[in-house]
PDB file of C-alpha atoms and ligand atoms in Angstrom:
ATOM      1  CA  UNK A  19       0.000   0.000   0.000  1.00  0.00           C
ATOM      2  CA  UNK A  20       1.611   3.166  -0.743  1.00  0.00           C
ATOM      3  CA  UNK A  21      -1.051   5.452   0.348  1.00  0.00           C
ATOM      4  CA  UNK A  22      -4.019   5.244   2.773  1.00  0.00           C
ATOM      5  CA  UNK A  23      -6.170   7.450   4.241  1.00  0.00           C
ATOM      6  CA  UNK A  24      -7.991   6.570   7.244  1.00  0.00           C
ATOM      7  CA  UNK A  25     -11.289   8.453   7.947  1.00  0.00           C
ATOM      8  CA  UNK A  26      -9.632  11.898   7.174  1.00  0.00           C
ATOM      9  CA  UNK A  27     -11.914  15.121   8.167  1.00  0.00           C
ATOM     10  CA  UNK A  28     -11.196  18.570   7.248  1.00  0.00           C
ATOM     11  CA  UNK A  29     -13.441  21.271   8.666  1.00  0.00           C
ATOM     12  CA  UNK A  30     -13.687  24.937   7.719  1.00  0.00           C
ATOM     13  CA  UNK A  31     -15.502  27.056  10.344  1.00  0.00           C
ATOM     14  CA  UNK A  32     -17.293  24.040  11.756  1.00  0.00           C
ATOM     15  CA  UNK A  33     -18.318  22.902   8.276  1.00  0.00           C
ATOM     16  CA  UNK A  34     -17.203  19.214   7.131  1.00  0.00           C
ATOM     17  CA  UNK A  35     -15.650  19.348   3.322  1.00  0.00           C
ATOM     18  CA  UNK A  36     -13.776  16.522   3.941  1.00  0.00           C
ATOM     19  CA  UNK A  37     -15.993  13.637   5.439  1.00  0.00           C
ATOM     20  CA  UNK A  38     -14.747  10.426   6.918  1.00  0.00           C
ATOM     21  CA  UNK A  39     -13.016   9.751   3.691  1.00  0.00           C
ATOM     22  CA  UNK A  40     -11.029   6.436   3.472  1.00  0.00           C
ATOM     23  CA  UNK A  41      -8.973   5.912   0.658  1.00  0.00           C
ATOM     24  CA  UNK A  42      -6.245   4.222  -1.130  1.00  0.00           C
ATOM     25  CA  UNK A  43      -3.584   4.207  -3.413  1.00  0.00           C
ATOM     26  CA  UNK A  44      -1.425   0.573  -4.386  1.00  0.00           C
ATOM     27  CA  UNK A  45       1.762   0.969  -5.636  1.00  0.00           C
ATOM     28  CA  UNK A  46       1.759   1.122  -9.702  1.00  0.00           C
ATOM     29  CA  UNK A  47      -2.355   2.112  -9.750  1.00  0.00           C
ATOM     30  CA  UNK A  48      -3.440   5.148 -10.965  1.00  0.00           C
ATOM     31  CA  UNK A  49      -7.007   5.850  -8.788  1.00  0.00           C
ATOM     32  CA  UNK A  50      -9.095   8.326 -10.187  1.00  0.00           C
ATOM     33  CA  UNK A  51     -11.119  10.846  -7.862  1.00  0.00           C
ATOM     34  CA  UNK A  52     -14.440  12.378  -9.356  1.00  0.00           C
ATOM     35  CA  UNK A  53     -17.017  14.504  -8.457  1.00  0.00           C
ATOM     36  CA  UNK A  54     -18.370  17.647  -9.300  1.00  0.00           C
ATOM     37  CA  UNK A  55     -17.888  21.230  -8.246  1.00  0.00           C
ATOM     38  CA  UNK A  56     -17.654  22.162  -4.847  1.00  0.00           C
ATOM     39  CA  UNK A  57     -17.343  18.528  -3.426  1.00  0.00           C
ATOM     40  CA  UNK A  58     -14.296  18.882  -1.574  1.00  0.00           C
ATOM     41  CA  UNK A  59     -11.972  17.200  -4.169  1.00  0.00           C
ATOM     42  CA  UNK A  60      -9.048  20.190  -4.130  1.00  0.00           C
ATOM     43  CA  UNK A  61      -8.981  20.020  -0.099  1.00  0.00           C
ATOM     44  CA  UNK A  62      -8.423  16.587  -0.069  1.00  0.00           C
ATOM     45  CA  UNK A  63      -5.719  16.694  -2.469  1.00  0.00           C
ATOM     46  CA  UNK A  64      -4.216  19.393  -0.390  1.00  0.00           C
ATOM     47  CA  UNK A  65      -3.705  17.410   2.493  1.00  0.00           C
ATOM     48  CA  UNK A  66      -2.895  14.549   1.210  1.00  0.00           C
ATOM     49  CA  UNK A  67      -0.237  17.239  -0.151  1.00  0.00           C
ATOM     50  CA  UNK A  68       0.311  18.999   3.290  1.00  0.00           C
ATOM     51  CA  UNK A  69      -0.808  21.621   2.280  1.00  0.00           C
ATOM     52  CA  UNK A  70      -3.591  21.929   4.781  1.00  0.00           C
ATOM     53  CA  UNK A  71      -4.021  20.424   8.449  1.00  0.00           C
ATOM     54  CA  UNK A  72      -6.432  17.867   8.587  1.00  0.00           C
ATOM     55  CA  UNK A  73      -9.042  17.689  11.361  1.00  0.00           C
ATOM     56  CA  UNK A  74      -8.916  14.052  12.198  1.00  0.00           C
ATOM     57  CA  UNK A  75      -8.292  10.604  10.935  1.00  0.00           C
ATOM     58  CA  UNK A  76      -5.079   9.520   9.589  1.00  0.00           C
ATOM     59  CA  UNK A  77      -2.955   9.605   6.465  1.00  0.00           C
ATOM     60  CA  UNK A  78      -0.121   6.612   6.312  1.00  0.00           C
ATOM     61  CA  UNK A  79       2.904   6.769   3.676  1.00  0.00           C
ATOM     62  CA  UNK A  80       4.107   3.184   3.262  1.00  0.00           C
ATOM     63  CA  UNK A  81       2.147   2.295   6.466  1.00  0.00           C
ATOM     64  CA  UNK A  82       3.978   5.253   8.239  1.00  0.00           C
ATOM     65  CA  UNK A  83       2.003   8.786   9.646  1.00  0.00           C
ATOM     66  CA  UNK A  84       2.535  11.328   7.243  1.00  0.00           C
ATOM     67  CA  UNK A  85       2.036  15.161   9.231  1.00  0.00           C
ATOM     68  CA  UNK A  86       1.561  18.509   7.811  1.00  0.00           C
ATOM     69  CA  UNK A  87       4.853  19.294   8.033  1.00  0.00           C
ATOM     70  CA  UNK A  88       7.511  17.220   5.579  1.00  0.00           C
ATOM     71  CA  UNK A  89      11.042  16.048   5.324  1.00  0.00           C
ATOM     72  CA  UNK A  90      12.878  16.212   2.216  1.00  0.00           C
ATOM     73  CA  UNK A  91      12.643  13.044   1.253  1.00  0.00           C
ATOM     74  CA  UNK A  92       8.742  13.278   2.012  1.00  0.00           C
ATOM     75  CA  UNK A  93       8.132  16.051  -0.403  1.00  0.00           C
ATOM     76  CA  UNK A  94      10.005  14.684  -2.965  1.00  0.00           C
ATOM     77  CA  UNK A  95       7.966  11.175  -2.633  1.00  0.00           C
ATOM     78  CA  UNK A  96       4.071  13.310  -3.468  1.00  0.00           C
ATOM     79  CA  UNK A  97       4.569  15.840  -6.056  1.00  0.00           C
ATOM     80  CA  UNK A  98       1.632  17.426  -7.567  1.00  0.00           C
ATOM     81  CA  UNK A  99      -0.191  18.959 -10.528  1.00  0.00           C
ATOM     82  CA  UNK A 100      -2.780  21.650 -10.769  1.00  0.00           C
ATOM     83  CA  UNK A 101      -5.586  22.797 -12.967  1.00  0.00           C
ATOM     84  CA  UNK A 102      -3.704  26.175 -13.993  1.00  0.00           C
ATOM     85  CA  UNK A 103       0.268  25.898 -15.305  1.00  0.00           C
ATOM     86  CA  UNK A 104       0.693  29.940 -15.845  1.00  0.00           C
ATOM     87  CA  UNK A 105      -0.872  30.358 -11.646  1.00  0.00           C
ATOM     88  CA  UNK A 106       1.922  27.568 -10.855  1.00  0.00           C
ATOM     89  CA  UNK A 107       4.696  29.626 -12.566  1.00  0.00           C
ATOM     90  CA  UNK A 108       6.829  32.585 -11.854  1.00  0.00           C
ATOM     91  CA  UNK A 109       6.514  34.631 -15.309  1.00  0.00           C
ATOM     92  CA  UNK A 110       9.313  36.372 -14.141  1.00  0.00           C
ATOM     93  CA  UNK A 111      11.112  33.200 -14.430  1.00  0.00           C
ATOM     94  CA  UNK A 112      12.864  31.154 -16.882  1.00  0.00           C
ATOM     95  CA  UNK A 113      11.537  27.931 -17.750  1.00  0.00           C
ATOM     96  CA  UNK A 114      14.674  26.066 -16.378  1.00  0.00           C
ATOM     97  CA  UNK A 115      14.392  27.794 -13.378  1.00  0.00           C
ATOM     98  CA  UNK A 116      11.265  26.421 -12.587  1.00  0.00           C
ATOM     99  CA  UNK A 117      11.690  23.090 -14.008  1.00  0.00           C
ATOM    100  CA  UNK A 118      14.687  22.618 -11.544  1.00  0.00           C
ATOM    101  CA  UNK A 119      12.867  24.280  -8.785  1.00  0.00           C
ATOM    102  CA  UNK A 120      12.553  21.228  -6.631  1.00  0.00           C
ATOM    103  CA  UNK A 121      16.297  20.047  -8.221  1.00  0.00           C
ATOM    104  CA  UNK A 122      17.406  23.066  -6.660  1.00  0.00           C
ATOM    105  CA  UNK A 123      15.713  23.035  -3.432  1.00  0.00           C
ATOM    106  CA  UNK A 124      16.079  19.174  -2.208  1.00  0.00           C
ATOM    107  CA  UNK A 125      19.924  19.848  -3.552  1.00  0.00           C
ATOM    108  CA  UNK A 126      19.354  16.367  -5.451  1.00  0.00           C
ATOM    109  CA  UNK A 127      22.388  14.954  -6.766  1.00  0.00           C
ATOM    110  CA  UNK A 128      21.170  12.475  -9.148  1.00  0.00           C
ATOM    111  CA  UNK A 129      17.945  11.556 -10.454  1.00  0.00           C
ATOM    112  CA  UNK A 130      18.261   7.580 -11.184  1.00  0.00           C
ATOM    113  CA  UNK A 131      16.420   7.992 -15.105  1.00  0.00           C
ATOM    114  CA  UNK A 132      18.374  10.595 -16.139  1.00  0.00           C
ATOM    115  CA  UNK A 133      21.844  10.450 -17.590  1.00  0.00           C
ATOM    116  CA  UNK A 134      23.639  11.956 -14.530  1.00  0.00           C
ATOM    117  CA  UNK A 135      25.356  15.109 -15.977  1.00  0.00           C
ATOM    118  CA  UNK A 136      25.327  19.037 -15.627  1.00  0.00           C
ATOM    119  CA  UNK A 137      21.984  20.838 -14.433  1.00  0.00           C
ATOM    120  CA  UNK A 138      21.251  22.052 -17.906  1.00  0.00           C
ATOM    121  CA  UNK A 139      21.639  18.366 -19.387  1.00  0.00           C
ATOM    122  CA  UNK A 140      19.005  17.198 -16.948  1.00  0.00           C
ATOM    123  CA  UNK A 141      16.774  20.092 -17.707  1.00  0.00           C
ATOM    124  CA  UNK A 142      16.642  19.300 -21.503  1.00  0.00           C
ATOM    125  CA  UNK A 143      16.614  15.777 -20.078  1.00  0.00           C
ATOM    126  CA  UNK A 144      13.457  16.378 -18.422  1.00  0.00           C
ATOM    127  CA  UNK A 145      11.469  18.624 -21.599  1.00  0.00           C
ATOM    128  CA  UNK A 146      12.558  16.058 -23.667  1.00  0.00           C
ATOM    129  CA  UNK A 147      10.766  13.377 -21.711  1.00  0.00           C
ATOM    130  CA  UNK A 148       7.715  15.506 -21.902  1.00  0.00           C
ATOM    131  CA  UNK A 149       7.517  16.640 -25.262  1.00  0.00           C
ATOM    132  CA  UNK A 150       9.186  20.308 -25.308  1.00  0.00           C
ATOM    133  CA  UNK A 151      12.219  20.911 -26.773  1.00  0.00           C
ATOM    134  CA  UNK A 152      14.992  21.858 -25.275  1.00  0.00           C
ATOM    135  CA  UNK A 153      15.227  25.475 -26.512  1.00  0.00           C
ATOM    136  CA  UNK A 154      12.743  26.364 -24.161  1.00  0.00           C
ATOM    137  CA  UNK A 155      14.631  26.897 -21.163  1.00  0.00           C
ATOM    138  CA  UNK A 156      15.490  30.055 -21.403  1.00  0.00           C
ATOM    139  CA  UNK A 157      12.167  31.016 -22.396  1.00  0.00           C
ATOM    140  CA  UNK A 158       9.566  33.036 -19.594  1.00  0.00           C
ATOM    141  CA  UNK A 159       5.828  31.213 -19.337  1.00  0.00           C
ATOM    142  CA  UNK A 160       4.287  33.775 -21.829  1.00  0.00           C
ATOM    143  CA  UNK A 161       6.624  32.623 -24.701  1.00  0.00           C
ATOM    144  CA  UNK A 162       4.659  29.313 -24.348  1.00  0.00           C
ATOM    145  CA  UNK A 163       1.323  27.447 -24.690  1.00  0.00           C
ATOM    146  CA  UNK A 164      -0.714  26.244 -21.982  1.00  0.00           C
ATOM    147  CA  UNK A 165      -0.266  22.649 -22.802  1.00  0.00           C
ATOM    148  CA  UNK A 166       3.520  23.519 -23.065  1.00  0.00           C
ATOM    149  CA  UNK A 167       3.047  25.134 -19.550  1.00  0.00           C
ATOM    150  CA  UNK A 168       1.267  21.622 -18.235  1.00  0.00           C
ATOM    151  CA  UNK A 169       3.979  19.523 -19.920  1.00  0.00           C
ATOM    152  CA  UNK A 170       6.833  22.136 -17.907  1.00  0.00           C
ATOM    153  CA  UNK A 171       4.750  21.526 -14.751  1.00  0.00           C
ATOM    154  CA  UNK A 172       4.262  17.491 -15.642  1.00  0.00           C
ATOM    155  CA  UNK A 173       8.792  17.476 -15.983  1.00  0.00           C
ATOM    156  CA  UNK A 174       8.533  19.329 -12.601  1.00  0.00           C
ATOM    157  CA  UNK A 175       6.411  16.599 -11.096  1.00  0.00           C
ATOM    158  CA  UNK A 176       8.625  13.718 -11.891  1.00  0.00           C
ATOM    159  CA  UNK A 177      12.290  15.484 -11.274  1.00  0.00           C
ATOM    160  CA  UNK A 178      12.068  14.369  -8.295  1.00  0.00           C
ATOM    161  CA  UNK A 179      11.346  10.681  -9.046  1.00  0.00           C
ATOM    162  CA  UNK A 180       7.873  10.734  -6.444  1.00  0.00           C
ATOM    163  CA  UNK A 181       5.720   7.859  -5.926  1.00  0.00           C
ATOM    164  CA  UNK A 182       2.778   9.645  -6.329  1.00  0.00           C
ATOM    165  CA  UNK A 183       1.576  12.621  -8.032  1.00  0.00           C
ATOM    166  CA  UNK A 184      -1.422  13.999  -7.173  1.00  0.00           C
ATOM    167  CA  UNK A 185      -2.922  15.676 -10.150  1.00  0.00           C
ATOM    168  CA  UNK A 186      -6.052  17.837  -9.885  1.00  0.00           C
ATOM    169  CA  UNK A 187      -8.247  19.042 -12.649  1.00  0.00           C
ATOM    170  CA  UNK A 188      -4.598  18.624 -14.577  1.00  0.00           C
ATOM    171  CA  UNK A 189      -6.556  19.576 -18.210  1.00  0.00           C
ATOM    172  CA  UNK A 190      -9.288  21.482 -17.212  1.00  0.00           C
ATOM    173  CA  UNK A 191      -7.031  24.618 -18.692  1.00  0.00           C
ATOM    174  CA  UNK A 192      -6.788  23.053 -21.677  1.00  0.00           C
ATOM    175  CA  UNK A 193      -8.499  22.510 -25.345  1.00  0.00           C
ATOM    176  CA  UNK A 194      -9.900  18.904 -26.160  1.00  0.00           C
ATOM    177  CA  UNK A 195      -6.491  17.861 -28.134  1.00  0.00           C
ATOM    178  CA  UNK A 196      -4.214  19.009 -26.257  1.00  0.00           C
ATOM    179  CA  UNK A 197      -6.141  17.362 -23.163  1.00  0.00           C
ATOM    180  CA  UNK A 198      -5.614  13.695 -25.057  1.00  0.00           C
ATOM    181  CA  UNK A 199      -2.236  14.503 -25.927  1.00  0.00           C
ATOM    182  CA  UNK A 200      -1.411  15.172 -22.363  1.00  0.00           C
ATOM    183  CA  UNK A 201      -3.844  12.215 -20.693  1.00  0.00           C
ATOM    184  CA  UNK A 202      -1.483   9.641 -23.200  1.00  0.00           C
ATOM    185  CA  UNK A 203       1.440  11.155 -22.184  1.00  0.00           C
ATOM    186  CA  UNK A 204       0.650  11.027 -18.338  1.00  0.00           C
ATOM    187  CA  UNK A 205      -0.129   7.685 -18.794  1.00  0.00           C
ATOM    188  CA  UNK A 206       3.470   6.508 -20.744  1.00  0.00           C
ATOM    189  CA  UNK A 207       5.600   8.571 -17.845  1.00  0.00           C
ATOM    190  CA  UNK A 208       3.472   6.373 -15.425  1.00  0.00           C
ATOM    191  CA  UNK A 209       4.796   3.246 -17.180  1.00  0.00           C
ATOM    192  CA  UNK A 210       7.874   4.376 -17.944  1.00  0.00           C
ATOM    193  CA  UNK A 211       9.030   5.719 -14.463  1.00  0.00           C
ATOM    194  CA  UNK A 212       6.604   3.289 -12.263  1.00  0.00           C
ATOM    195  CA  UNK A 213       4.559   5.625 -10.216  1.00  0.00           C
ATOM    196  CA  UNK A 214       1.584   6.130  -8.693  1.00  0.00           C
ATOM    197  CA  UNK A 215      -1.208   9.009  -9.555  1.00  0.00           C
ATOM    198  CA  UNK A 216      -4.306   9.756  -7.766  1.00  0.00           C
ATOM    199  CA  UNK A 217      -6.282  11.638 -10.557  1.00  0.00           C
ATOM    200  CA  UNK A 218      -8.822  14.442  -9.744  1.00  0.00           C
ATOM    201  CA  UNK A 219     -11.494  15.544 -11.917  1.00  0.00           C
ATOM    202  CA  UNK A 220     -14.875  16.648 -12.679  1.00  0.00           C
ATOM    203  CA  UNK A 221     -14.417  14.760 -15.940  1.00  0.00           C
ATOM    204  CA  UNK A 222     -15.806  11.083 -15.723  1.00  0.00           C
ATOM    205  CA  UNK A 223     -14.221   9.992 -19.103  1.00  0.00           C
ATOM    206  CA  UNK A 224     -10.822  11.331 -18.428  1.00  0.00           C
ATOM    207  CA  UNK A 225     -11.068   9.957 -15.175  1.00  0.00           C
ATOM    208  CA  UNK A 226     -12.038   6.411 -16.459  1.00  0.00           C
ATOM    209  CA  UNK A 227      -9.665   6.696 -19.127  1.00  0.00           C
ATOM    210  CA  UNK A 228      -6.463   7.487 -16.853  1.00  0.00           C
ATOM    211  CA  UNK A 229      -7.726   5.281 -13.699  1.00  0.00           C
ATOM    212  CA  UNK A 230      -8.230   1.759 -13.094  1.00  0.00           C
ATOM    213  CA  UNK A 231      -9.963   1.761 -10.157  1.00  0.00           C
ATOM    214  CA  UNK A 232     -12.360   5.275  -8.975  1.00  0.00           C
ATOM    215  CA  UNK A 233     -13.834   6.844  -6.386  1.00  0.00           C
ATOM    216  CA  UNK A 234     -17.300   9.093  -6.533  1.00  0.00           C
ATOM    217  CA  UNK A 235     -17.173  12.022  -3.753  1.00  0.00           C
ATOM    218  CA  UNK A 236     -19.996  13.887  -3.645  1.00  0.00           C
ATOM    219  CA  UNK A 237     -20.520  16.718  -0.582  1.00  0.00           C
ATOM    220  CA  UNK A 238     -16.766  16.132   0.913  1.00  0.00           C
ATOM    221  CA  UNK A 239     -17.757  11.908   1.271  1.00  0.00           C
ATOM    222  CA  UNK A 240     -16.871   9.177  -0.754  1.00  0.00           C
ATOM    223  CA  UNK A 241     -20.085   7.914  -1.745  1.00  0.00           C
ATOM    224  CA  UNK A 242     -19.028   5.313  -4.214  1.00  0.00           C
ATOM    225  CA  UNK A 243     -15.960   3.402  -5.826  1.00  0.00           C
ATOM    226  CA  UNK A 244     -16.212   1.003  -9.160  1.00  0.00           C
ATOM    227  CA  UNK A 245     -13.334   0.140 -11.148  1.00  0.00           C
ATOM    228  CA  UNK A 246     -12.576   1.155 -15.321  1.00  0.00           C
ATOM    229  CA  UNK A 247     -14.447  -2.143 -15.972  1.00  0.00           C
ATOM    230  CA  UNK A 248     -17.660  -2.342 -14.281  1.00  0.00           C
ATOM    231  CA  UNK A 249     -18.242   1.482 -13.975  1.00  0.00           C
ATOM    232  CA  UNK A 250     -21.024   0.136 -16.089  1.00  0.00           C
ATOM    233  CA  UNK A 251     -22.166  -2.943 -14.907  1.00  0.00           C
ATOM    234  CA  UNK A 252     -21.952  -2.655 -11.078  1.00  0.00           C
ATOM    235  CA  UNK A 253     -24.798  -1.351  -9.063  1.00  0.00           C
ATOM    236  CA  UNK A 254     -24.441   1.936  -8.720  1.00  0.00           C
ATOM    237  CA  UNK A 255     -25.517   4.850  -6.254  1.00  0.00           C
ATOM    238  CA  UNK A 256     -27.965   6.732  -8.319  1.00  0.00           C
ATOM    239  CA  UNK A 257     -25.227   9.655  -7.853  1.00  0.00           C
ATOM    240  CA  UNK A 258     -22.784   7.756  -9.962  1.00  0.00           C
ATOM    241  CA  UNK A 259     -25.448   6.950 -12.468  1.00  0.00           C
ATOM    242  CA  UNK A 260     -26.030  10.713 -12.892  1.00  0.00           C
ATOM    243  CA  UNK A 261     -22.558  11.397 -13.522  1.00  0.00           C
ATOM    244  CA  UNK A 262     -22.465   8.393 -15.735  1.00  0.00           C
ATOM    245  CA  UNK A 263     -25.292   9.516 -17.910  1.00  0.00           C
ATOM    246  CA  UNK A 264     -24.234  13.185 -17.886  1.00  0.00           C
ATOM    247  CA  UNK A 265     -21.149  12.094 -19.622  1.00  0.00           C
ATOM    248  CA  UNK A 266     -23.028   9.647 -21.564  1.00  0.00           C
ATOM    249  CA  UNK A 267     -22.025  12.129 -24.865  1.00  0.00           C
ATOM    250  CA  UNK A 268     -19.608  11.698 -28.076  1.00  0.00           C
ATOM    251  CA  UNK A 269     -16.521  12.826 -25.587  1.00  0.00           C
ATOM    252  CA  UNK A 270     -16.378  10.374 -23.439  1.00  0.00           C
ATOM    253  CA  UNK A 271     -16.663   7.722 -25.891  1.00  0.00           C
ATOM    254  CA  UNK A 272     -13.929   9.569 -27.669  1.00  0.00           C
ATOM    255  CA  UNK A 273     -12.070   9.274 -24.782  1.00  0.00           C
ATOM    256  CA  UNK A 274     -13.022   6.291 -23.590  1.00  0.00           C
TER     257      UNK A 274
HETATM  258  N1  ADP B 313      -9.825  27.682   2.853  1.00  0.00           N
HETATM  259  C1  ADP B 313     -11.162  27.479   2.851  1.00  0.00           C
HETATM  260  N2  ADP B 313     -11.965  28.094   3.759  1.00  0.00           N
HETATM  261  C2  ADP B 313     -13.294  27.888   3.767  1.00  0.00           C
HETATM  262  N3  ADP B 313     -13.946  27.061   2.919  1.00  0.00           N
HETATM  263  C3  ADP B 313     -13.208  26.423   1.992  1.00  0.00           C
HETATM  264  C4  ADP B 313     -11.783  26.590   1.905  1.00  0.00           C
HETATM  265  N4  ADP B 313     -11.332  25.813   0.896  1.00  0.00           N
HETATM  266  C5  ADP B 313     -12.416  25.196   0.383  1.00  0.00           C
HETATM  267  N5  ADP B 313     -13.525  25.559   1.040  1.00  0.00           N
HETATM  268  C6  ADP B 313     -14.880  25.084   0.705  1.00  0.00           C
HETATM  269  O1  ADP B 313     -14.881  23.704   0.526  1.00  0.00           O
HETATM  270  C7  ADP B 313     -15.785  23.321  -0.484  1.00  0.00           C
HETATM  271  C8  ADP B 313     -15.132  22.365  -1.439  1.00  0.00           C
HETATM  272  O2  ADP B 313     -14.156  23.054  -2.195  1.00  0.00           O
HETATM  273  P1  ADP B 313     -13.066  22.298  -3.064  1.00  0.00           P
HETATM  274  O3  ADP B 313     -12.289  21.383  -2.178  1.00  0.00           O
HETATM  275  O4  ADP B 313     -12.315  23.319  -3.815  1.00  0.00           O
HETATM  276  O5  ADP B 313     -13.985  21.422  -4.045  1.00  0.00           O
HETATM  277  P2  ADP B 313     -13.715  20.905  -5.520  1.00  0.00           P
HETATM  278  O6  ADP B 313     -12.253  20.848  -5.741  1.00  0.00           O
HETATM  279  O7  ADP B 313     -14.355  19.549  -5.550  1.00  0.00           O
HETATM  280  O8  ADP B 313     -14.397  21.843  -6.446  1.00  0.00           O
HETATM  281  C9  ADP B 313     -16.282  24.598  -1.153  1.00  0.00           C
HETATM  282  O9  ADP B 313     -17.594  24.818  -0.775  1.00  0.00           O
HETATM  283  C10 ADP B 313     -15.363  25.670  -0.611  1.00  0.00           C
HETATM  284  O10 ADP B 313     -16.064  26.858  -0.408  1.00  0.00           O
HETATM  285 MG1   MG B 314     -11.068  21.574  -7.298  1.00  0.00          MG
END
């Protein structure tokens, strides 16, 4: 098991928009997370991230507590990727500069897939493995694309060689193609570099077609959980149906 979360709570104000959620991620799976707006999906990826406190209830790394606040090595083992590359990025930076952010800030030596050579070698190292070329590092965020952006943030993700990435709403920025473009490529890095993602989105068919096994939340609980295959066939809470049937269109079996 690499993660679990045991009947995690967060409250704001005395409100619950993260209820009794249990949860879990195997090593090698990619579990999708769906639900729509305003169901609590973005708090619970931030602390699984640390990035907020949970109330109660328990999160376990590798059966071990994982708290707010994180080692090194624990940051560098859950990375993460939002909805929105250009709010991720300095635009006052150079691309390099925040592709090697985390490089830079654990002080990591080597990182195992990558040939082990000069900071700039690992940065075109890194665009390379995501699809942008190399002369885009000393380029500023408004000299390219969003999916470039995502792709920059995606490199970011993995420099650090995590076990998980938490992704949330990772294409909602983004047009239909380059959506697909980036879904496949999330998918080959997965294979390629054997990690884990926990996938967040308000899209059922991107969900389905990243995740094997998913999990419905709906008002901060998780209200159901089906996997790719019998999303169809098992009995479902009427929720899920609706979802289901709302994405019941020519996209999702585009996608799917
Ligand atoms: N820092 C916060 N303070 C108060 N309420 C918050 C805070 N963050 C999120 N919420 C509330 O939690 C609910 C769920 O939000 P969110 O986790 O962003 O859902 P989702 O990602 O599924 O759209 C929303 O109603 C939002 O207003
Ligand atoms: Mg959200």
């Amino acid at each position: 098991m690499l993660l679990q979360l045991d009947n995690v709570q967060k409250y704001f104000n005395k409100k619950a928009t993260v209820c009794e959620v249990d949860l879990i991620v195997k090593k090698g799976e990619c579990v999708g997370l769906v639900g729509e707006s305003g169901s609590g999906k973005t708090t619970l990826a931030k602390c699984i991230l640390g990035l907020e406190e949970i109330t109660s209830g328990q999160l376990l790394l590798e059966g071990r507590p994982l708290q707010r606040k994180r080692d090194r090595t624990e940051r560098s083992r859950i990375q993460a990727v939002f909805q929105n590359p250009s709010a991720s990025m300095n635009p006052r930076r150079k691309i390099i500069d925040t592709l090697m952010e985390p490089y830079d800030a654990l002080k990591l030596k080597e990182i195992s897939f990558l040939h082990n050579t000069t900071r700039i070698e690992k940065a075109k190292q890194l665009l390379e493995m995501v699809g942008v070329p190399a002369d885009y590092l000393p380029k500023y965020p408004h000299q390219l694309s969003g999916g470039q952006k995502q792709r920059v943030m995606i490199a970011k993700a993995i420099s650090t060689q995590p076990d998980l990435i938490v992704f949330d709403e990772p294409t909602a920025s983004l047009d239909v193609t380059t959506q697909a473009k980036i879904l496949n490529l999330l998918k080959d890095l997965k294979e390629n570099l054997s990690m884990s993602y926990l996938f967040i989105s308000h899209d059922l068919a991107a969900v389905r077609f990243m995740s094997e096994r998913i999990y419905i939340m709906k008002e901060g609980r998780i209200i159901d959980e089906a996997t790719k295959e019998n999303l169809f066939l098992k009995e479902l809470q009427p929720y899920t149906k609706q979802l289901i049937s709302a994405f019941g269109d020519e996209r999702s079996e585009r996608l799917l």
